[in-house]
CSV table of C-alpha atoms in Angstrom, one decimal:
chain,number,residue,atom,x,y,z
G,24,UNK,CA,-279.5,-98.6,69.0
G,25,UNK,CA,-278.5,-102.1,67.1
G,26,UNK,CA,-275.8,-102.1,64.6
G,27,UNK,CA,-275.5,-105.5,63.3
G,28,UNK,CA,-272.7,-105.8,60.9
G,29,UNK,CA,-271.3,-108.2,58.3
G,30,UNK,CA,-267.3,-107.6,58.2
G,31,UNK,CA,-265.2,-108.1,55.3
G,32,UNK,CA,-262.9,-110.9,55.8
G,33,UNK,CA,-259.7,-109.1,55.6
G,34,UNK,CA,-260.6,-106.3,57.1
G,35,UNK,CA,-257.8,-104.0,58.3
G,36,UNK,CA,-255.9,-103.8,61.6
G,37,UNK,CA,-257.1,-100.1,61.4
G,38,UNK,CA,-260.7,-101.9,62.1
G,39,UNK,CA,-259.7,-102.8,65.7
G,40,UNK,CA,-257.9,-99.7,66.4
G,41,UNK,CA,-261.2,-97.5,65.2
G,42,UNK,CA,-264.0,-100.0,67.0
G,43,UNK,CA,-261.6,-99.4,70.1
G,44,UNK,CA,-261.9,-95.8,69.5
G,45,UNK,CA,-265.4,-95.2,68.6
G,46,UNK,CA,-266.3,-97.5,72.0
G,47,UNK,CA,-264.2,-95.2,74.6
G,48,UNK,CA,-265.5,-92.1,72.3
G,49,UNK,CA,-269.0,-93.6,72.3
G,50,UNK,CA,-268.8,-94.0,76.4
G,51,UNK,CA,-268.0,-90.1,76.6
G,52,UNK,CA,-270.7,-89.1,75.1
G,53,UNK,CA,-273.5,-87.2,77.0
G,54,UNK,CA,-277.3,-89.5,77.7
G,55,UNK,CA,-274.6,-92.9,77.2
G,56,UNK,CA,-275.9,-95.2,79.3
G,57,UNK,CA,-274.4,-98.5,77.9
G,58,UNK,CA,-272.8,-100.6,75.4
G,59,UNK,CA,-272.5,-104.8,74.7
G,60,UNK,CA,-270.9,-106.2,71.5
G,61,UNK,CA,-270.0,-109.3,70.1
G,62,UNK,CA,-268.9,-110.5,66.9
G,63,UNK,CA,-268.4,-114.5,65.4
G,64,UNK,CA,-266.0,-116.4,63.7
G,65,UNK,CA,-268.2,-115.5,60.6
G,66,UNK,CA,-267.2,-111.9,60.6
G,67,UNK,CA,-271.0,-110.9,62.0
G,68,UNK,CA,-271.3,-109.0,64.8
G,69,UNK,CA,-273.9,-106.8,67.0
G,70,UNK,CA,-273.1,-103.8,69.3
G,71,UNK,CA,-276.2,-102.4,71.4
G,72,UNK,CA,-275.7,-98.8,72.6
G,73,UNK,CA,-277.9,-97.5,75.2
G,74,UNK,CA,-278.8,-93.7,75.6
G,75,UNK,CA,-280.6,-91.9,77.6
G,76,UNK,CA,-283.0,-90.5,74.9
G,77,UNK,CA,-283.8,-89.7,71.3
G,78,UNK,CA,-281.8,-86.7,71.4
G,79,UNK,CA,-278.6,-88.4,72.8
G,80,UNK,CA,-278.9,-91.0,70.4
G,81,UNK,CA,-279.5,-88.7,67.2
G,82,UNK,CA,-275.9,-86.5,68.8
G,83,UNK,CA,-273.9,-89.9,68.5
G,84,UNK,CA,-275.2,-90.8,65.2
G,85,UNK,CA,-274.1,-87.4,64.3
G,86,UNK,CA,-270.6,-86.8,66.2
G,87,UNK,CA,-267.9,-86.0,63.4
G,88,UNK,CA,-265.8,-88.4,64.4
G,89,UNK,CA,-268.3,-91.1,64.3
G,90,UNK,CA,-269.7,-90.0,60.6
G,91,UNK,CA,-265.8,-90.3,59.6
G,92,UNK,CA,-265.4,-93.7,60.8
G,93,UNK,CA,-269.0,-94.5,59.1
G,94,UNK,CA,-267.6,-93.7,56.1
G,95,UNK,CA,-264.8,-95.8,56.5
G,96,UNK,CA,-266.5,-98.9,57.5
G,97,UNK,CA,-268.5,-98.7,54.7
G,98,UNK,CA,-265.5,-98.5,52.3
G,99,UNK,CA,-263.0,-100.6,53.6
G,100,UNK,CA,-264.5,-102.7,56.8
G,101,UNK,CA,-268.0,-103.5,56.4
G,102,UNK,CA,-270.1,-106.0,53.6
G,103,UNK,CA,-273.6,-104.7,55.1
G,104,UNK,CA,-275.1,-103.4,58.4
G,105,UNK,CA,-278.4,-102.5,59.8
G,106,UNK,CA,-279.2,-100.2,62.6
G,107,UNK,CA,-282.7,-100.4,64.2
G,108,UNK,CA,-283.1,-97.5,66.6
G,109,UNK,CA,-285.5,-98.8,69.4
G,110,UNK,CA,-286.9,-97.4,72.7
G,111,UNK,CA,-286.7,-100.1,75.3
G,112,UNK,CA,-290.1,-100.9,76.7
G,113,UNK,CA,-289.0,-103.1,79.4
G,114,UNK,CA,-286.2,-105.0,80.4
G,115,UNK,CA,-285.2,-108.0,83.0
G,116,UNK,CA,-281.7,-108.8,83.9
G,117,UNK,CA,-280.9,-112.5,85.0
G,118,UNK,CA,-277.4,-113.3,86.8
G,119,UNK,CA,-276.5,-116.9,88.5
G,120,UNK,CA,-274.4,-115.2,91.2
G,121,UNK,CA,-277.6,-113.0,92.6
K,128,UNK,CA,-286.4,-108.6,71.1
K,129,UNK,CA,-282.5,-108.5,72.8
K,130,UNK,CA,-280.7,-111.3,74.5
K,131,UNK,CA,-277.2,-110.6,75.6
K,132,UNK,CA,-276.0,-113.4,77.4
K,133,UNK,CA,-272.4,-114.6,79.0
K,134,UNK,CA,-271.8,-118.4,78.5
K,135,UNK,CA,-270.6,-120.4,81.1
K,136,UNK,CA,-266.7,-121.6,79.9
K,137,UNK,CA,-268.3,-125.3,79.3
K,138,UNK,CA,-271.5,-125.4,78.2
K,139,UNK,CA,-272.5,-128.7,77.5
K,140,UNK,CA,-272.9,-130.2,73.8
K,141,UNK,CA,-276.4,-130.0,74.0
K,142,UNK,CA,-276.0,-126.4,74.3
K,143,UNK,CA,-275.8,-125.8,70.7
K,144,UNK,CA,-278.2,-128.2,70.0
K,145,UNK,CA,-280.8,-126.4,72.2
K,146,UNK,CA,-279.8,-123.4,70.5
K,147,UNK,CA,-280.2,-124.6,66.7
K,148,UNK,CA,-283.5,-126.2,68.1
K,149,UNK,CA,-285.2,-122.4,69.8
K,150,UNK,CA,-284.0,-120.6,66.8
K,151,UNK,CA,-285.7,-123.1,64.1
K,152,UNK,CA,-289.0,-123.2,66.7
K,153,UNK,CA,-288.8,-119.3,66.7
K,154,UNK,CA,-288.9,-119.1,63.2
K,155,UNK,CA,-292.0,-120.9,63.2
K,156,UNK,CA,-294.2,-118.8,65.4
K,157,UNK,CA,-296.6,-116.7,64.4
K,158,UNK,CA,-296.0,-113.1,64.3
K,159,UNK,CA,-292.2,-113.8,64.0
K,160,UNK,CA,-290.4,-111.2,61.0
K,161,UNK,CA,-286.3,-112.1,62.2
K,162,UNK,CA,-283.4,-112.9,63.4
K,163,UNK,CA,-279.8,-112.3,64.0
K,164,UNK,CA,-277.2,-113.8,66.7
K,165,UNK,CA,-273.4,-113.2,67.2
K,166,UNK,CA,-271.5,-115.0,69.6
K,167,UNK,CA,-267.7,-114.3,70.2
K,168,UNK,CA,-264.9,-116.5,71.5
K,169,UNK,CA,-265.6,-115.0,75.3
K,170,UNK,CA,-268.8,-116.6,75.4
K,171,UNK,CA,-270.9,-113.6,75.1
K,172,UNK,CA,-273.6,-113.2,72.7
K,173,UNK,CA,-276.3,-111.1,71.8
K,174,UNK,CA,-279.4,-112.5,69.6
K,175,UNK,CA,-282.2,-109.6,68.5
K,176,UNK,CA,-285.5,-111.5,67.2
K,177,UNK,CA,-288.1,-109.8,65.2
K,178,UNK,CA,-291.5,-109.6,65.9
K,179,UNK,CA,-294.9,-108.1,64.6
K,180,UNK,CA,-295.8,-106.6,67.6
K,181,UNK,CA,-296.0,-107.3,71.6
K,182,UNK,CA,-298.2,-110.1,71.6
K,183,UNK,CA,-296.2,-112.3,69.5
K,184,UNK,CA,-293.4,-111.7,71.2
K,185,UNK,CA,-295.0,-112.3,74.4
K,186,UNK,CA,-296.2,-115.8,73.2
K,187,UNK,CA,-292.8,-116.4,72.5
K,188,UNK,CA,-291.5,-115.7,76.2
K,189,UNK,CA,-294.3,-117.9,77.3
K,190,UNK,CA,-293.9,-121.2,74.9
K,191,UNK,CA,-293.5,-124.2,76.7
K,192,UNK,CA,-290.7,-125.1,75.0
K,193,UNK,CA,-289.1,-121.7,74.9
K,194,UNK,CA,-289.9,-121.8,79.0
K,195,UNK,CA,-288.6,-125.4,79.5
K,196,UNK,CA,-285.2,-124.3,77.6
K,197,UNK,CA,-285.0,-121.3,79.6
K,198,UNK,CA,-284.9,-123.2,82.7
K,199,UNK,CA,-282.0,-125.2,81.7
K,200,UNK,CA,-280.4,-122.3,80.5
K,201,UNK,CA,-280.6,-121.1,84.1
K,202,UNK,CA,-279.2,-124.2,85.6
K,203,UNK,CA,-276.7,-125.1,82.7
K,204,UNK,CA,-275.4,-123.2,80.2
K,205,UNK,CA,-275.0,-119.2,81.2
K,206,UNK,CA,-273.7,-116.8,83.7
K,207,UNK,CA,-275.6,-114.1,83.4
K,208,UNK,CA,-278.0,-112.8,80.8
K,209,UNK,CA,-280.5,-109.4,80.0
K,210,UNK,CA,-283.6,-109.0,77.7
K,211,UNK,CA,-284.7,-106.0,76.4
K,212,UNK,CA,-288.2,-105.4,75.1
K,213,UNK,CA,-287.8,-102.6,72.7
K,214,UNK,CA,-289.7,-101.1,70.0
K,215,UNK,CA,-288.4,-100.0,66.6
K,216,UNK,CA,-289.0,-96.3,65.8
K,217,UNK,CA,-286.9,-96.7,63.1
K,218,UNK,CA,-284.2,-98.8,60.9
K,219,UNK,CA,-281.8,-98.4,58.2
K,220,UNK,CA,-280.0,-100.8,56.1
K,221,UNK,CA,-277.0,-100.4,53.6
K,222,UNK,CA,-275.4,-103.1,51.8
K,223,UNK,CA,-271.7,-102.6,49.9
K,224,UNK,CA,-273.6,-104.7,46.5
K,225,UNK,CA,-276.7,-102.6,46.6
C-alpha cells in the first residue's frame, strides 16, 4: 500500500506523536510484513506498508484507531494524499555490503 | 514502480544532477503516466513511477541510459536499495481544496 502525502506546513507536534503511533500500531497488526517512509524538506512524503494479503491490508485500512487518525490528518495534518493499493509482482533487493 | 533507496552520507554533486536528468528522461518514455519521490534528511528515499503497463516499465529498466546510471549508482552514490514491481488494484485520492 502507497500513501504519498502532502503535509501542511505547520502541521502539529501531535503529527509526529500520531505517525509514531500508527507505525508501532501498524507493525502489530496481523499479515504486516513491512514498512519504509520518507518525507522532504517540502512537506511530501511516502510510506509503503507491506502485507501479507488483501485481507490484511483491507483490516489496517479499517482498524479504529487508524480511521481516527485518518480523520485527523485530513483536518489538521494533511494538504492531499493518494493511496494506490498494489500487489507486488516481483521485487529485487540491492545492498553494497552483500 | 518502487525505489527505496539509502544514500551514501556523501554523494557526489553529480548525484542530483543524475537524478534531475533520469526523472526528466523518465518522463519522456513511452508508456510513462507518473511520478512522485521523497527523500529525507537520512538519505533514504523512496520514488514510485507510473506506468501503462509491464512492458513500459520494463523498457524503462532496460534503457541504456537508465542502465548506465544504474551502474554508477552501484559504485557511487547508495548503500543499499529495493525495487518493487507492483500492480495497482486500486487508488484513491483526496485533496483538502477539492
Amino acid at each position: 500500500m502507497i500513501f504519498a502525502s502532502q503535509r501542511i506546513d505547520n502541521a502539529d507536534a501531535d503529527y509526529q506523536v500520531a505517525s509514531a503511533a500508527m507505525e508501532t500500531l501498524a507493525k502489530e497488526q496481523p499479515g504486516y510484513t513491512g514498512m519504509v517512509s520518507a518525507r522532504g524538506d517540502d512537506g511530501f512524503g511516502i510510506t509503503v506498508s507491506y502485507w501479507r494479503d488483501e485481507a490484511s491490508a483491507v483490516r489496517w485500512r479499517d482498524h479504529s484507531e487508524h480511521t481516527a487518525i485518518r480523520e485527523r490528518g485530513r483536518g489538521v495534518w494533511y494538504d492531499s494524499y493518494t493511496v494506490d493499493v498494489a500487489d507486488i509482482s516481483r521485487n529485487y533487493a540491492w545492498n553494497r555490503h552483500d
